[in-house]
Each structure stands twice: as C-alpha cells, then as structure tokens.
CSV table of C-alpha atoms in Angstrom, one decimal:
chain,number,residue,atom,x,y,z
A,1,UNK,CA,13.6,22.7,-8.2
A,2,UNK,CA,12.4,22.6,-4.8
A,3,UNK,CA,9.4,21.0,-2.9
A,4,UNK,CA,9.0,21.7,0.5
A,5,UNK,CA,6.4,19.9,2.4
A,6,UNK,CA,4.8,21.0,5.8
A,7,UNK,CA,1.8,20.4,8.4
A,8,UNK,CA,2.6,17.3,9.8
A,9,UNK,CA,2.8,16.8,13.5
A,10,UNK,CA,0.9,14.8,16.2
A,11,UNK,CA,-2.8,14.9,15.4
A,12,UNK,CA,-5.6,13.0,17.3
A,13,UNK,CA,-7.5,10.3,15.5
A,14,UNK,CA,-10.9,11.6,13.8
A,15,UNK,CA,-9.6,14.8,13.2
A,16,UNK,CA,-8.7,16.4,9.8
A,17,UNK,CA,-5.2,17.6,8.6
A,18,UNK,CA,-4.1,20.0,5.9
A,19,UNK,CA,-0.7,19.3,4.4
A,20,UNK,CA,1.0,21.7,2.1
A,21,UNK,CA,3.8,21.4,-0.6
A,22,UNK,CA,5.2,24.6,-1.6
A,23,UNK,CA,7.0,24.3,-5.1
A,24,UNK,CA,9.7,26.4,-6.5
A,25,UNK,CA,11.8,26.5,-9.6
A,26,UNK,CA,9.4,25.2,-12.1
A,27,UNK,CA,6.2,25.9,-14.0
A,28,UNK,CA,3.6,23.8,-12.3
A,29,UNK,CA,1.7,23.7,-15.7
A,30,UNK,CA,4.5,21.7,-17.0
A,31,UNK,CA,4.5,19.0,-14.3
A,32,UNK,CA,2.5,16.7,-12.5
A,33,UNK,CA,2.4,16.8,-8.8
A,34,UNK,CA,2.0,13.9,-6.6
A,35,UNK,CA,1.5,13.1,-3.0
A,36,UNK,CA,2.9,10.0,-1.4
A,37,UNK,CA,3.3,8.5,1.9
A,38,UNK,CA,5.7,6.1,3.6
A,39,UNK,CA,4.5,4.1,6.7
A,40,UNK,CA,7.2,2.7,9.0
A,41,UNK,CA,8.0,-0.7,7.4
A,42,UNK,CA,6.1,0.0,4.2
A,43,UNK,CA,6.6,0.8,0.8
A,44,UNK,CA,5.9,4.2,-0.4
A,45,UNK,CA,2.4,4.7,-1.8
A,46,UNK,CA,0.5,7.1,-3.9
A,47,UNK,CA,-2.4,9.1,-2.6
A,48,UNK,CA,-3.1,11.6,-5.5
A,49,UNK,CA,-1.7,13.3,-8.6
A,50,UNK,CA,-2.6,16.8,-9.9
A,51,UNK,CA,-2.1,18.3,-13.3
A,52,UNK,CA,-2.9,22.1,-13.4
A,53,UNK,CA,-2.8,22.3,-17.0
A,54,UNK,CA,-4.9,19.2,-17.6
A,55,UNK,CA,-7.2,20.0,-14.7
A,56,UNK,CA,-7.0,16.7,-13.6
A,57,UNK,CA,-6.9,15.2,-10.3
A,58,UNK,CA,-6.5,11.1,-9.6
A,59,UNK,CA,-6.7,9.2,-6.7
A,60,UNK,CA,-5.6,5.6,-6.4
A,61,UNK,CA,-8.6,3.3,-5.3
A,62,UNK,CA,-6.8,2.8,-2.0
A,63,UNK,CA,-6.8,6.7,-1.3
A,64,UNK,CA,-10.4,7.6,-2.6
A,65,UNK,CA,-12.7,9.1,-0.1
A,66,UNK,CA,-10.4,10.7,2.6
A,67,UNK,CA,-7.8,12.3,0.6
A,68,UNK,CA,-8.4,15.6,-1.3
A,69,UNK,CA,-6.2,17.7,-3.3
A,70,UNK,CA,-6.6,21.6,-3.6
A,71,UNK,CA,-4.5,24.3,-4.9
A,72,UNK,CA,-3.4,28.0,-4.4
A,73,UNK,CA,-1.4,28.3,-7.8
A,74,UNK,CA,-0.9,32.1,-6.9
A,75,UNK,CA,1.4,30.7,-4.1
A,76,UNK,CA,2.7,27.7,-5.7
A,77,UNK,CA,1.2,25.4,-3.4
A,78,UNK,CA,-0.6,22.1,-3.8
A,79,UNK,CA,-2.3,20.9,-0.6
A,80,UNK,CA,-3.5,17.5,0.7
A,81,UNK,CA,-6.3,17.3,3.1
A,82,UNK,CA,-6.8,14.3,4.9
A,83,UNK,CA,-10.2,13.6,6.8
A,84,UNK,CA,-10.9,11.3,9.6
A,85,UNK,CA,-7.4,10.4,10.7
A,86,UNK,CA,-6.9,6.8,11.4
A,87,UNK,CA,-3.9,5.2,13.2
A,88,UNK,CA,-2.7,3.8,9.9
A,89,UNK,CA,-2.3,7.2,8.4
A,90,UNK,CA,0.8,7.9,10.7
A,91,UNK,CA,3.6,8.2,8.1
A,92,UNK,CA,5.9,10.6,6.3
A,93,UNK,CA,4.1,12.4,3.6
A,94,UNK,CA,5.9,13.5,0.5
A,95,UNK,CA,5.1,15.5,-2.6
A,96,UNK,CA,6.9,14.8,-5.7
A,97,UNK,CA,7.1,16.4,-9.4
A,98,UNK,CA,7.4,14.7,-12.7
A,99,UNK,CA,7.5,16.5,-16.2
A,100,UNK,CA,3.9,16.1,-17.6
A,101,UNK,CA,5.0,14.5,-20.6
A,102,UNK,CA,7.5,11.9,-19.4
A,103,UNK,CA,4.9,9.0,-19.0
A,104,UNK,CA,1.8,7.8,-20.3
A,105,UNK,CA,0.9,6.8,-16.4
A,106,UNK,CA,-0.3,9.8,-14.7
A,107,UNK,CA,0.4,8.7,-11.0
A,108,UNK,CA,3.1,5.9,-11.3
A,109,UNK,CA,5.5,6.6,-8.4
A,110,UNK,CA,8.8,5.6,-10.5
A,111,UNK,CA,8.1,8.3,-13.0
A,112,UNK,CA,8.8,11.0,-10.2
A,113,UNK,CA,11.8,12.7,-10.5
A,114,UNK,CA,12.0,15.5,-7.7
A,115,UNK,CA,11.0,14.7,-4.0
A,116,UNK,CA,10.6,17.0,-1.1
A,117,UNK,CA,12.0,16.0,2.3
A,118,UNK,CA,8.7,15.0,3.7
A,119,UNK,CA,6.6,15.9,6.7
A,120,UNK,CA,5.8,13.4,9.4
A,121,UNK,CA,2.5,12.7,10.8
A,122,UNK,CA,1.7,11.1,14.0
A,123,UNK,CA,-1.8,10.2,14.9
A,124,UNK,CA,-2.7,9.8,18.5
A,125,UNK,CA,-5.5,7.7,20.1
C-alpha cells in the first residue's frame, strides 16, 4: 500500500491550492481516505475524510468552509483543495488510509493505519 502526496510548495496568502494523493496497492472502495496536517509545534489534525463506497465526505468543524475533497478515481487520486490560504495553513499535509470497516468513527486520526510521506506547504505574505 502506498500513498503519495504532492502539490505543496510556497504559495501566497489568499491563493488557492490543490493537493493530490495518489493511492496504490488497495481498492479505494474498501478504505476511508483522510487528509491531515501538522504545523510546526502542533499536533496532527484532521481536515477531511472520504469514502468512495459510501459516497461520504466529512469535514471536522475546524476545517469546514475552506477545505474541499474531490476525486479522480480513474487515477486512484484524492485531492484536497484549500481556498483563501492563510499563514496558519503552513504545515505538512498528509493523506492516510484505514480499512472502511475497522472503526465506528469515520475520521478519527488514530484509526488510520497507512500514511503518506507528506507534502509541505509554505504560505508567503
């Protein structure tokens, strides 16, 4: 199983950004895919979780409004769009996968078993 994130870099505040997570080695329908981020000195926080089979996407309250998950399942890719970038969005962004049936919780960080290496976002003034 492999998840590879890309799309980070240095982006001006106020811009939008699309991050990609290419997934291989699993049937995406059998997994929940999550997007998380970890800022410097902060805990890793959840941004969105997605299930293709359930056609379900959830965003924690703290992430509602500026984060949007989209997919291209023909490319085994899950995207995270971030709009109106702020300085506090600077972080390493990760995608992760957990088996769809391994938890009653949909988007609990500790249930995710496989993680990508992350892609770093810098937000410039």
